[in-house]
Short mmCIF file of C-alpha atoms and ligand atoms in Angstrom, two decimals:
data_model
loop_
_atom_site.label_atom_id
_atom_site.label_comp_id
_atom_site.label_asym_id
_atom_site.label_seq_id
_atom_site.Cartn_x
_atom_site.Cartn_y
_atom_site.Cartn_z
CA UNK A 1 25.72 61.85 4.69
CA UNK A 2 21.89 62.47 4.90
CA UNK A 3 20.18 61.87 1.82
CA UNK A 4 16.78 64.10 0.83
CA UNK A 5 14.62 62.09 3.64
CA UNK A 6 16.86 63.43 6.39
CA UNK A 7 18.71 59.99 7.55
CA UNK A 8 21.93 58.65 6.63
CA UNK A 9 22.21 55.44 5.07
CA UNK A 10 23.19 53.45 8.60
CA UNK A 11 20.43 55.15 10.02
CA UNK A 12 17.60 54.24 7.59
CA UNK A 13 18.84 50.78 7.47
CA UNK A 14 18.51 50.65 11.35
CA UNK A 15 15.50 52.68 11.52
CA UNK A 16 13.95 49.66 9.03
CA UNK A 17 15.48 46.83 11.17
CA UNK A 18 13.44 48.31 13.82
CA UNK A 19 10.29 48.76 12.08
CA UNK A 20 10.58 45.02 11.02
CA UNK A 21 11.75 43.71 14.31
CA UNK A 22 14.80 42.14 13.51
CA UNK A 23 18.21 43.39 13.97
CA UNK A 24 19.86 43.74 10.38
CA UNK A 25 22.73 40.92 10.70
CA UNK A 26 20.06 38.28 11.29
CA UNK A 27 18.02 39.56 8.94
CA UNK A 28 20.96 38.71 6.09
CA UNK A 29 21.22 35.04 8.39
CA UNK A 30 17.37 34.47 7.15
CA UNK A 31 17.53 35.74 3.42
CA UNK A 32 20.63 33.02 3.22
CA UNK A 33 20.49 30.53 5.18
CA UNK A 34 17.59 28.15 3.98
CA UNK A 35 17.11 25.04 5.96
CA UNK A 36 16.49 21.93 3.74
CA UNK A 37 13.65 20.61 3.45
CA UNK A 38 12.10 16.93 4.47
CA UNK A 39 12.32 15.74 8.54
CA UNK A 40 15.82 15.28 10.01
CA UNK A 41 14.69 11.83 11.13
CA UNK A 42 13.62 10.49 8.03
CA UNK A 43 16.92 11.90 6.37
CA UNK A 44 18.87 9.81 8.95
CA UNK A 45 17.08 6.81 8.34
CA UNK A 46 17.20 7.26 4.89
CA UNK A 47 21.21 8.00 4.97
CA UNK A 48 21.71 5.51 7.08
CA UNK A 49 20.33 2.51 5.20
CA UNK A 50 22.21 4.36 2.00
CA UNK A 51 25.26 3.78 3.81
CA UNK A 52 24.74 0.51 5.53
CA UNK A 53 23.94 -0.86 2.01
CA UNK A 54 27.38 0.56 0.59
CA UNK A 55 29.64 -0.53 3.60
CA UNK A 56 28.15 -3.98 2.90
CA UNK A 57 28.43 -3.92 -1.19
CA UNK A 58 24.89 -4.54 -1.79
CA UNK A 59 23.14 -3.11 -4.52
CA UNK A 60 20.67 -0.82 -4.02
CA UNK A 61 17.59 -2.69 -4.78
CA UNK A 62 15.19 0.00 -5.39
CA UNK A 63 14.05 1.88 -8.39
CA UNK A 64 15.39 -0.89 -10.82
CA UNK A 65 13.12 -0.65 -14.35
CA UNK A 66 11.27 -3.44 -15.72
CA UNK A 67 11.31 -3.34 -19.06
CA UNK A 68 8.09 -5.14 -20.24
CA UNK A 69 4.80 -6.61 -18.06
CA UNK A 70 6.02 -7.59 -14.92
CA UNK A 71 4.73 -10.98 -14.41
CA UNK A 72 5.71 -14.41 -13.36
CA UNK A 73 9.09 -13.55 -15.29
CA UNK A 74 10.17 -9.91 -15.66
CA UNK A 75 13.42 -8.12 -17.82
CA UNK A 76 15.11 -5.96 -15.93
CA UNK A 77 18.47 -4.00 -17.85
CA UNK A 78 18.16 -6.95 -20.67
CA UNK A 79 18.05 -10.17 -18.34
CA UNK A 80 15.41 -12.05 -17.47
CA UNK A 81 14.21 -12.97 -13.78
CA UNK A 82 11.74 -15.21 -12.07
CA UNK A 83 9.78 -12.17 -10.81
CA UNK A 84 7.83 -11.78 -7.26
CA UNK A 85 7.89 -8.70 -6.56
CA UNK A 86 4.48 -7.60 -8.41
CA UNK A 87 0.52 -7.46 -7.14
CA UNK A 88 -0.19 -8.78 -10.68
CA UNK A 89 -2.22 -11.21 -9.05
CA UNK A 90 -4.48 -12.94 -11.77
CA UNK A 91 -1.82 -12.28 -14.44
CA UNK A 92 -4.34 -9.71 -16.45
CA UNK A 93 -2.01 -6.91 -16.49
CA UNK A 94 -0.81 -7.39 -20.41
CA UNK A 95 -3.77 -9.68 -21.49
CA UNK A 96 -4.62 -9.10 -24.57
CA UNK A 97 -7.90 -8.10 -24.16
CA UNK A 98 -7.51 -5.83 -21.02
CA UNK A 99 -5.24 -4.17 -23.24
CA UNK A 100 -7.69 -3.66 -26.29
CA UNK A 101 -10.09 -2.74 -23.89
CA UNK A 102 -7.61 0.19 -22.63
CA UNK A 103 -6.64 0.85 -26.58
CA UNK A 104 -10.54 1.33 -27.52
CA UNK A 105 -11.35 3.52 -24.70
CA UNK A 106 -8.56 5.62 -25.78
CA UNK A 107 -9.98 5.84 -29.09
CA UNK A 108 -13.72 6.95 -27.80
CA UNK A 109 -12.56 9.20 -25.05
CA UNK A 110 -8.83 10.24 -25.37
CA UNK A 111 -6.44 9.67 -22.54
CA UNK A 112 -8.35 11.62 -20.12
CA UNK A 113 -11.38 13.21 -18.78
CA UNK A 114 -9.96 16.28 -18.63
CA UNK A 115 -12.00 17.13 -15.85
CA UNK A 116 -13.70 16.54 -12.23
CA UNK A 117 -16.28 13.85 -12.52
CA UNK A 118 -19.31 15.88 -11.12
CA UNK A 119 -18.40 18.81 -13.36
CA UNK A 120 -18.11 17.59 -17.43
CA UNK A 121 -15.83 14.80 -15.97
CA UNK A 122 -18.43 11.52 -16.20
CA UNK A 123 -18.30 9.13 -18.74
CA UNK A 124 -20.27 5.80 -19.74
CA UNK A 125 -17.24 3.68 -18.51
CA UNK A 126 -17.07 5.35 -14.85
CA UNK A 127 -20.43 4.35 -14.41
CA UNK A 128 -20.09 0.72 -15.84
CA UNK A 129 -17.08 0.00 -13.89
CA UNK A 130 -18.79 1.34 -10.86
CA UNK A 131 -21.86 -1.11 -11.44
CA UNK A 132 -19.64 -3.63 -11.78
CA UNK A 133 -17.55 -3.64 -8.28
CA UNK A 134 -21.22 -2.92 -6.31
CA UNK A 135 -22.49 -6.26 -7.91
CA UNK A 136 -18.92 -7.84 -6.99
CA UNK A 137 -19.57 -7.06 -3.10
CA UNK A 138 -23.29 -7.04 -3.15
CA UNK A 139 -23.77 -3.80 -2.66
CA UNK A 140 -25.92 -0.93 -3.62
CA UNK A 141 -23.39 1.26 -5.20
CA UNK A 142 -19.90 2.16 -5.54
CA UNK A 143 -17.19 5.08 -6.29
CA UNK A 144 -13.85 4.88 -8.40
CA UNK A 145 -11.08 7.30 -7.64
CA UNK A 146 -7.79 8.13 -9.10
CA UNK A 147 -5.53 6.77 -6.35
CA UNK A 148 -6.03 4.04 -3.97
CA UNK A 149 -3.62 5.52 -1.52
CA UNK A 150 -5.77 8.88 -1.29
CA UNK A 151 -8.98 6.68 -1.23
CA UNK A 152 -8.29 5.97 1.95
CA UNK A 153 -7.18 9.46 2.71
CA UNK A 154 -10.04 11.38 1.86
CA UNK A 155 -12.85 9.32 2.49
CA UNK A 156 -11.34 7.89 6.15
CA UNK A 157 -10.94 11.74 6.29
CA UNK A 158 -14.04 13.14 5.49
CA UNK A 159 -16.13 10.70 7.37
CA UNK A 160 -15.31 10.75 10.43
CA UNK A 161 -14.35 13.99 12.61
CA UNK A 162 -12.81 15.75 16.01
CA UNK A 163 -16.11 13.48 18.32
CA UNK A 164 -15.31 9.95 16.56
CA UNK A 165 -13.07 7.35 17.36
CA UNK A 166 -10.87 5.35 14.69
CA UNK A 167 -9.64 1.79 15.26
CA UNK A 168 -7.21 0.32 13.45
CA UNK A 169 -4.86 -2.50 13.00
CA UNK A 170 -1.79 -1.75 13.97
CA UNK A 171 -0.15 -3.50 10.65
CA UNK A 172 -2.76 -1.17 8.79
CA UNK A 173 -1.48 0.32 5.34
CA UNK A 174 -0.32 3.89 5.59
CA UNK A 175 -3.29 5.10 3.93
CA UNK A 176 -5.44 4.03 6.41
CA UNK A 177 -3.32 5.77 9.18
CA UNK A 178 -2.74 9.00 6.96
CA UNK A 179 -6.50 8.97 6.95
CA UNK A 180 -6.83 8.51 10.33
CA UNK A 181 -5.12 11.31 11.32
CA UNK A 182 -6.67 13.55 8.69
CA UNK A 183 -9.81 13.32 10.15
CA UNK A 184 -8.79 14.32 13.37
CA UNK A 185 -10.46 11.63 15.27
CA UNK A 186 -9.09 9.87 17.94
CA UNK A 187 -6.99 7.13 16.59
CA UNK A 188 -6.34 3.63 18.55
CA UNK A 189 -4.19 1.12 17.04
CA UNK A 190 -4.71 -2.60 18.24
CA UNK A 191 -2.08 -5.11 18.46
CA UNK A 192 -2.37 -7.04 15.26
CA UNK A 193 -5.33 -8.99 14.52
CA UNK A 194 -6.37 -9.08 18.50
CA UNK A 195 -10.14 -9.20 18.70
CA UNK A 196 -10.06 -9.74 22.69
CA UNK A 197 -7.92 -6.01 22.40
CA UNK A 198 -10.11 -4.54 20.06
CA UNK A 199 -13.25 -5.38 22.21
CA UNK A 200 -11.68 -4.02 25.24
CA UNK A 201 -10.22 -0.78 23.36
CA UNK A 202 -13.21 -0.47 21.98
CA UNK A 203 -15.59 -0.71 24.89
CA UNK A 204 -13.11 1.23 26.62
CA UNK A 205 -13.38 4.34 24.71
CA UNK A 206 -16.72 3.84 22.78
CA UNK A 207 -19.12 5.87 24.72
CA UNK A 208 -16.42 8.89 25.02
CA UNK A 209 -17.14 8.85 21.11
CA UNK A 210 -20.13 10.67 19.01
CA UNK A 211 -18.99 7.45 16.13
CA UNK A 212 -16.67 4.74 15.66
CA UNK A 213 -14.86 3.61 12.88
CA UNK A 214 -13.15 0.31 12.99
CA UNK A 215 -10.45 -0.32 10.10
CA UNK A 216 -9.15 -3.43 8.93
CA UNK A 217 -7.80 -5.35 5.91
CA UNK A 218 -9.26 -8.39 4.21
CA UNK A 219 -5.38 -9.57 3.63
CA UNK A 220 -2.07 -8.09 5.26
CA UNK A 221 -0.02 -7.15 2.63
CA UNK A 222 3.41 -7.70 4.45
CA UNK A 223 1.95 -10.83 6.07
CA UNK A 224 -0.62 -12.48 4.05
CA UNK A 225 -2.79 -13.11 7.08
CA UNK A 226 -6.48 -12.73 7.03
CA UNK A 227 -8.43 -11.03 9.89
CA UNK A 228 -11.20 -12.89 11.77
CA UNK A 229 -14.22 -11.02 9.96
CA UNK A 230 -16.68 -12.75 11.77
CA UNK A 231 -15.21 -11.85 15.17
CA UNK A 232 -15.19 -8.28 14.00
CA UNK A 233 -18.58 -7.68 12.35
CA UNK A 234 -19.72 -9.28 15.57
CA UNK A 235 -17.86 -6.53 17.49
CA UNK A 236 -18.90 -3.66 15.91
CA UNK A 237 -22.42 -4.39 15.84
CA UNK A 238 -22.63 -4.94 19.76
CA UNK A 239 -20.71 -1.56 19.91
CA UNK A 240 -22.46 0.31 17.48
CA UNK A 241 -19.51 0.55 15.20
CA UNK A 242 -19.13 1.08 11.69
CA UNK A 243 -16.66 -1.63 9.47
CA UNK A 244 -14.56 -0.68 7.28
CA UNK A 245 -12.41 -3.56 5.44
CA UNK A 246 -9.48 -2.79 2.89
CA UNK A 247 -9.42 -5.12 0.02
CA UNK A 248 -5.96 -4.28 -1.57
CA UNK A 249 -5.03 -7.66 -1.65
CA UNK A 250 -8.25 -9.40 -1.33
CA UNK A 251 -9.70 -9.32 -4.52
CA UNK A 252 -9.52 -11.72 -7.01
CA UNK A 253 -7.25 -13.45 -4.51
CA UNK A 254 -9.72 -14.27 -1.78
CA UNK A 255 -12.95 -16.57 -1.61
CA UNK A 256 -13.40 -19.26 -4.70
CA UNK A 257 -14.50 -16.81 -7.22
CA UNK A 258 -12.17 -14.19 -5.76
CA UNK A 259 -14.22 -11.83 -4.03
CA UNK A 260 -12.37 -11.35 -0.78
CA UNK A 261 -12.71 -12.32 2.57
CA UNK A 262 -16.24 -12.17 2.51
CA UNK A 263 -16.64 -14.88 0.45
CA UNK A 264 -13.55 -16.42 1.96
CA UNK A 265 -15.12 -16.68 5.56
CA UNK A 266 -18.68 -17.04 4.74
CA UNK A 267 -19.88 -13.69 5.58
CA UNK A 268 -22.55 -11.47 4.28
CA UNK A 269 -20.84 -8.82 2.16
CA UNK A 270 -23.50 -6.20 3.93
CA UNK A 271 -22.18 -6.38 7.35
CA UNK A 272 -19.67 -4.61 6.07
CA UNK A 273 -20.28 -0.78 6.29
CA UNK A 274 -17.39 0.26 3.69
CA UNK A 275 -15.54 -1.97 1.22
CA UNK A 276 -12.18 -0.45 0.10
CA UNK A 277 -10.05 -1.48 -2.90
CA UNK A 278 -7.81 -0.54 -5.16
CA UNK A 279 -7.26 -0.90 -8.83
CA UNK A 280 -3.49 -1.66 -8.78
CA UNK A 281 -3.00 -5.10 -8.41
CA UNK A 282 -5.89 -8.03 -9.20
CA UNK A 283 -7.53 -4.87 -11.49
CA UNK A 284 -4.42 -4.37 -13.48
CA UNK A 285 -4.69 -0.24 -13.24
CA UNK A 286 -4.43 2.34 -10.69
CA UNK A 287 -7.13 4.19 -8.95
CA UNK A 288 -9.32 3.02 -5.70
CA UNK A 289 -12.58 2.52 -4.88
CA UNK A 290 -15.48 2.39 -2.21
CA UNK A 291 -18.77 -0.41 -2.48
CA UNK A 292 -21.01 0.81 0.15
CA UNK A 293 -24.89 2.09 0.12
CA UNK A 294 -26.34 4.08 -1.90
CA UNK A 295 -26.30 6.89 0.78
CA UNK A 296 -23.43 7.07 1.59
CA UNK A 297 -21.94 6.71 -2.24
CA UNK A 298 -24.04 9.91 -3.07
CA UNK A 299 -22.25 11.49 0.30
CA UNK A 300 -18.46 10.45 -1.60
CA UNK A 301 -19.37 11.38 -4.61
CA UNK A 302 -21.19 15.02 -3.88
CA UNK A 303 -18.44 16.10 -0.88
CA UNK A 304 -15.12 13.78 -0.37
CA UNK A 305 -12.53 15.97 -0.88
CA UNK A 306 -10.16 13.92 -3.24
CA UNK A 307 -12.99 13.07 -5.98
CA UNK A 308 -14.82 16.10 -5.93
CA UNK A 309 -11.86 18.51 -6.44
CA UNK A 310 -9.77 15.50 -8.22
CA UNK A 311 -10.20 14.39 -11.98
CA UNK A 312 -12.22 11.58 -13.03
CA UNK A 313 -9.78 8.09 -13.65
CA UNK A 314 -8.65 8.33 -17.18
CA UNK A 315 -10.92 6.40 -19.70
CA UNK A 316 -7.86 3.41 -20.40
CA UNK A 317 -7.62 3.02 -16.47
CA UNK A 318 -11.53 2.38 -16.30
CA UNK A 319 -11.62 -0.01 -19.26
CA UNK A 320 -9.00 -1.79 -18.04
CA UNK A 321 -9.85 -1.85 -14.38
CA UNK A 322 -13.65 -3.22 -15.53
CA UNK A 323 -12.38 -5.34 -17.96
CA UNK A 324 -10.04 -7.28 -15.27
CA UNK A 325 -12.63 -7.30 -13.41
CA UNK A 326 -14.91 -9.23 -16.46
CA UNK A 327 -12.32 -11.64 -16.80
CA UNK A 328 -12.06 -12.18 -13.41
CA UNK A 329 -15.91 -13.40 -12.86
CA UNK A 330 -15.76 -15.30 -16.23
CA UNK A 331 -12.30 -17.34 -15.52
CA UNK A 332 -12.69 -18.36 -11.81
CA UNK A 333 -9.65 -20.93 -12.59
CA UNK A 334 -7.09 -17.76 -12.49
CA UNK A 335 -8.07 -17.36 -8.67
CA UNK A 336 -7.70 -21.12 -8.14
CA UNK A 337 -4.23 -21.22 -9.47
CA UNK A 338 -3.27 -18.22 -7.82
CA UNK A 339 -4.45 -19.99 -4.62
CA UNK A 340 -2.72 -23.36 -5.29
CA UNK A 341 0.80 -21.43 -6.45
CA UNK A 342 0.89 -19.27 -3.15
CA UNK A 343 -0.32 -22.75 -1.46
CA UNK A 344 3.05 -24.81 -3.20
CA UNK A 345 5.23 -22.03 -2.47
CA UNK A 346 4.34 -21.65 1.27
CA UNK A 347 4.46 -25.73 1.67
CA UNK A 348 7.80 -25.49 -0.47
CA UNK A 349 9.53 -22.57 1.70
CA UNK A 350 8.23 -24.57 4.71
CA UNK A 351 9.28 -27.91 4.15
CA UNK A 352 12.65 -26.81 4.01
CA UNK A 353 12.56 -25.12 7.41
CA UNK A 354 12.18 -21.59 6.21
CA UNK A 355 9.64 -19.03 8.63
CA UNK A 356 6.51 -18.28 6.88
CA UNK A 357 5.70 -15.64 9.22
CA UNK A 358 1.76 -16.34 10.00
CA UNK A 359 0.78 -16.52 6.01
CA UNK A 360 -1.94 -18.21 5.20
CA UNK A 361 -0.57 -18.66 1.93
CA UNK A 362 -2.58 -16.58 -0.78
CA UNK A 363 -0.54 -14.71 -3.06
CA UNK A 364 1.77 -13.11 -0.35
CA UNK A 365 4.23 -15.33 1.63
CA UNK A 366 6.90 -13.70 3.63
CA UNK A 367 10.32 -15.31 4.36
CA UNK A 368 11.63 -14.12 7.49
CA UNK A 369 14.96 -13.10 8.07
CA UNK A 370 14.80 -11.51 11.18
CA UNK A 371 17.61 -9.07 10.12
CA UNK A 372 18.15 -6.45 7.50
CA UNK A 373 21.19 -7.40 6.64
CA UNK A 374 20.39 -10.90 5.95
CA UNK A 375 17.47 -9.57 3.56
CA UNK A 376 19.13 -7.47 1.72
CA UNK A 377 22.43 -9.53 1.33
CA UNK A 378 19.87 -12.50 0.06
CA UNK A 379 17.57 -10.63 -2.11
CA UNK A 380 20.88 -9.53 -3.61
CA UNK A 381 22.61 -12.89 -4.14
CA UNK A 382 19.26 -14.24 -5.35
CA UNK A 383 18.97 -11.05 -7.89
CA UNK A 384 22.49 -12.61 -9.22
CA UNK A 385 20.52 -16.07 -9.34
CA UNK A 386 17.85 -14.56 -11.65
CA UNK A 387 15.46 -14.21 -9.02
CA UNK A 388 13.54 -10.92 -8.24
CA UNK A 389 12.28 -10.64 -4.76
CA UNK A 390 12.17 -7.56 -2.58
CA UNK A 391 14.02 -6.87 0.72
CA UNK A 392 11.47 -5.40 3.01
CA UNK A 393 13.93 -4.11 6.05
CA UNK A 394 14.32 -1.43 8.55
CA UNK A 395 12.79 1.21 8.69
CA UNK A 396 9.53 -0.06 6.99
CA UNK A 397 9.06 -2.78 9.19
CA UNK A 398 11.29 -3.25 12.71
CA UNK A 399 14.14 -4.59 12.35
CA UNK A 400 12.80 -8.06 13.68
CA UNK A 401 10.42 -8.65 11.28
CA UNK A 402 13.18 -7.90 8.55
CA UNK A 403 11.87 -10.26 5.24
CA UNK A 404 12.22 -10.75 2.22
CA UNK A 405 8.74 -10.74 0.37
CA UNK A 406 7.14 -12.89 -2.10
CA UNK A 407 4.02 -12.01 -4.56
CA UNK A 408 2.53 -14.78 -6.26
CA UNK A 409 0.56 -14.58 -9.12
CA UNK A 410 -1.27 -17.09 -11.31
CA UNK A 411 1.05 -17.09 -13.95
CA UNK A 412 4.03 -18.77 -11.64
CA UNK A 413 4.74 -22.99 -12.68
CA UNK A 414 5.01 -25.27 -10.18
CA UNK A 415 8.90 -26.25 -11.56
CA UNK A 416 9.08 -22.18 -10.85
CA UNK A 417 8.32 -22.19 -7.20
CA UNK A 418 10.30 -25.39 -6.22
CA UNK A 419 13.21 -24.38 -7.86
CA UNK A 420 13.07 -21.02 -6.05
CA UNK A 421 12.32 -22.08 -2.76
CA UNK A 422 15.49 -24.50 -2.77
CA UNK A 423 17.76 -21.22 -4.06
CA UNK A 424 16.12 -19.03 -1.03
CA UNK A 425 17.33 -22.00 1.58
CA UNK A 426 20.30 -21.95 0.52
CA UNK A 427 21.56 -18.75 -0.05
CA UNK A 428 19.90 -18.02 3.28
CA UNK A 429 21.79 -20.54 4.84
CA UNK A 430 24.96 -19.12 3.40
CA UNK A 431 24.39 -15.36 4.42
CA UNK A 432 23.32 -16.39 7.97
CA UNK A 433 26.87 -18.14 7.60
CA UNK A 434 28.72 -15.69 7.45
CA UNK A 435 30.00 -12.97 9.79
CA UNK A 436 28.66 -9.86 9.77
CA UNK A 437 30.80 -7.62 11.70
CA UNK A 438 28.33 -5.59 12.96
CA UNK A 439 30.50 -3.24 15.14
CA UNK A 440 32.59 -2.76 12.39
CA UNK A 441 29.91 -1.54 10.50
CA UNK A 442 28.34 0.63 13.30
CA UNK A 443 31.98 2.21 14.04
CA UNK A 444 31.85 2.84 9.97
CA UNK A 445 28.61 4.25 9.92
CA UNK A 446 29.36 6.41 13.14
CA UNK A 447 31.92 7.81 11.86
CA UNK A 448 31.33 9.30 7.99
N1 LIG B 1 -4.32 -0.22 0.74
C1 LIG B 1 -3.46 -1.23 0.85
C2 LIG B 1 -3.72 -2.33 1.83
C3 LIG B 1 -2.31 -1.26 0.05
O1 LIG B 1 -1.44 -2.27 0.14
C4 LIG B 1 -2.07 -0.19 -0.86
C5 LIG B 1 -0.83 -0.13 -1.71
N2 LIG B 1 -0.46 -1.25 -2.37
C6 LIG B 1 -3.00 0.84 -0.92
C7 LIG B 1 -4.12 0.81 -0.10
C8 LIG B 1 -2.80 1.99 -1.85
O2 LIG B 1 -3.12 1.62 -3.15
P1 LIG B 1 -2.40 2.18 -4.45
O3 LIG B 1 -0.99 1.68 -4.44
O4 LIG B 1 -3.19 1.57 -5.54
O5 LIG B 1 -2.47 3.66 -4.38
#
């Protein structure tokens, strides 16, 4: 039957298949059928360790909630744990006084800005805070944002371009990389902490480029090794290269005073182009920042993306961040004991013939397990000991360089760290004791 346009039902429908280009039963397929989202290959991995960690009864150790400050002891569902698996380096998240300082900036300024910085965003304590990290590295200004992870994101990205050349560690955080490749420069990773390859990358490729950014961090955060700084401000002043050096982990655990491998290996802070940090761990808040020259602060701060179109850090974070930072410069004896725990505890895991991995023995010593499996069965026996320490296995790391990973902090006793190295021998010793069948487990795995 024709209705009053002249075409039957079947007919219109095919007439508006046509006009869209798609024949009508896959045009149902597409209005159904919605493909899920997040890559196939990161599903698998993810799936895979899900299942891997069930076949083998261990607990899945991620996710778990502390239930007060997380510091050299840490509740988690009522019970209480030696605790090292926190960046709360000097012990000032939960001082008193950082806390007040976070409490009174609440009272002046509410919980946020409530807006971009260079719009009606700005307030005293930005500015303060900011003063006081450029006189920390001995520079002529600096720039807070809200997240050290985009830090590295949007100002890696917006300074270099499609001409320029990036070099990075290879062991570099995935900021740094996700920055990397935002900026759509080239992007060379050298082998870890290889000057000889860097020079020869870099003289390789360095007149191909309009600029070249070289990327590094003042302390590996999976390693706690240090990168030659000398060797590399050497290198990128022959080559007309700018610096850029990640201090995560650096401050307030670096140098006598704290103030990161500068300090540490007798450099001059201003061969340094760009000083990166973040706010999460030594700073006892959340947010990153940038010391660097006035120039190019006043570039950040009038054009990178993620502060421009992002919201000023929230008046607590600030006062809290700044006033870590006070108490850092006025109580250099939090660094030193920081220094001398992750000092005891490397010696200690050492002396009884466990691999500290190439730690120098800061605040972040590795145990290496060389497997997975052995991680996260030993993270999980020592979680039944009382002992908090994170698994870091396949895929974040290969499956190698498997580990289980220790944060020190000032706050850890001496009694503390001997007693825990002895449990981590010998429930090591135990695991690696026992059979794992691992075709078993692949056959399991293979087939669900
Ligand atoms: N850089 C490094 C080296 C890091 O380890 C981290 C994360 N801990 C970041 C940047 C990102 O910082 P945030 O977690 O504060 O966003």
């Amino acid at each position: 039957m024709s209705d009053k346009f002249g075409l039957s039902g079947d007919a219109k429908a095919k007439l508006l298949a046509r006009l869209s280009n798609r024949a009508p039963a896959q045009q149902e397929e597409r209005a159904r059928v919605k493909p899920s989202l997040g890559r196939p290959e990161v599903v698998a991995d993810l799936n895979m360790v899900k299942r891997a960690g069930e076949a083998l009864a261990i607990r899945n150790p991620y996710f778990r909630p502390h239930e007060g400050v997380a510091g050299a002891h840490t509740v988690i569902d009522g019970k209480s744990y030696d605790n090292f698996v926190s960046y709360n380096y000097l012990g000032l998240n939960g001082d008193p006084r950082v806390n007040q300082a976070a409490k009174d900036a609440i009272d002046l300024y509410g919980t946020s800005v409530s807006a971009s910085r260079i719009v009606s965003g700005e307030r005293p304590i930005h500015r303060a805070f900011e003063q006081a990290l450029a006189e920390v590295y001995e520079t002529e200004d600096a720039i807070v944002l809200v997240s050290g992870h985009a830090t590295n994101v949007t100002v890696i990205g917006h300074l270099v371009g499609r001409d320029d050349l990036i070099l990075h560690d290879s062991l570099s955080h995935n900021s740094i990389v996700q920055g990397a490749l935002a900026s759509g420069a080239q992007r060379i990773a050298f082998p870890h902490n290889d000057m000889n390859e860097l020079e020869r990358l870099l003289g390789a490729s360095r007149d191909k480029a309009a600029r070249a950014l070289i990327v590094v961090e003042g302390h590996y955060s999976m390693d706690g090794d240090v990168p030659d700084l000398p060797r590399l401000v050497a290198i990128a002043k022959a080559y007309g290269a700018h610096l850029m050096v990640d201090e995560a982990h650096s401050l307030g655990v670096l140098g006598q005073r704290g103030h990161g491998i500068a300090e540490r290996a007798g450099v001059d802070p201003g061969d340094v182009d760009i000083w990166m940090g973040t706010l999460s761990k030594t700073l006892s808040g959340c947010g990153g920042y940038i010391a660097a020259s006035a120039e190019l602060i006043d570039y950040l701060k009038n054009s990178a993306p993620g502060f421009v179109y992002s919201v000023g850090l929230p008046p607590p974070v600030a006062a809290a961040a700044l006033a870590s930072l006070e108490i850092m410069r006025a109580e250099p004896g939090r660094v030193t004991k920081l220094q001398a725990n992750a000092k005891h505890f490397l010696d200690a895991a050492r002396s009884r013939g466990l691999d500290t991995g190439p730690s120098i023995g800061a605040a972040i010593v590795p145990i290496m397990t060389g497997s997975s499996i052995v991680a996260a069965r030993a993270a999980d026996r020592l979680f039944d000991l009382g002992i908090n320490v994170q698994p870091i296995i396949y895929p974040a790391v290969p499956e190698q360089a498997a580990r289980l990973r220790f944060f020190l902090s000032s706050l850890h006793e001496v009694e503390q760290l001997e007693r825990v190295a002895a449990a981590v021998a010998r429930v090591l010793a135990e695991v690696r004791a026992e059979r794992i069948d691992l075709g078993a487990l692949a056959n399991r795995l293979a087939a669900e």
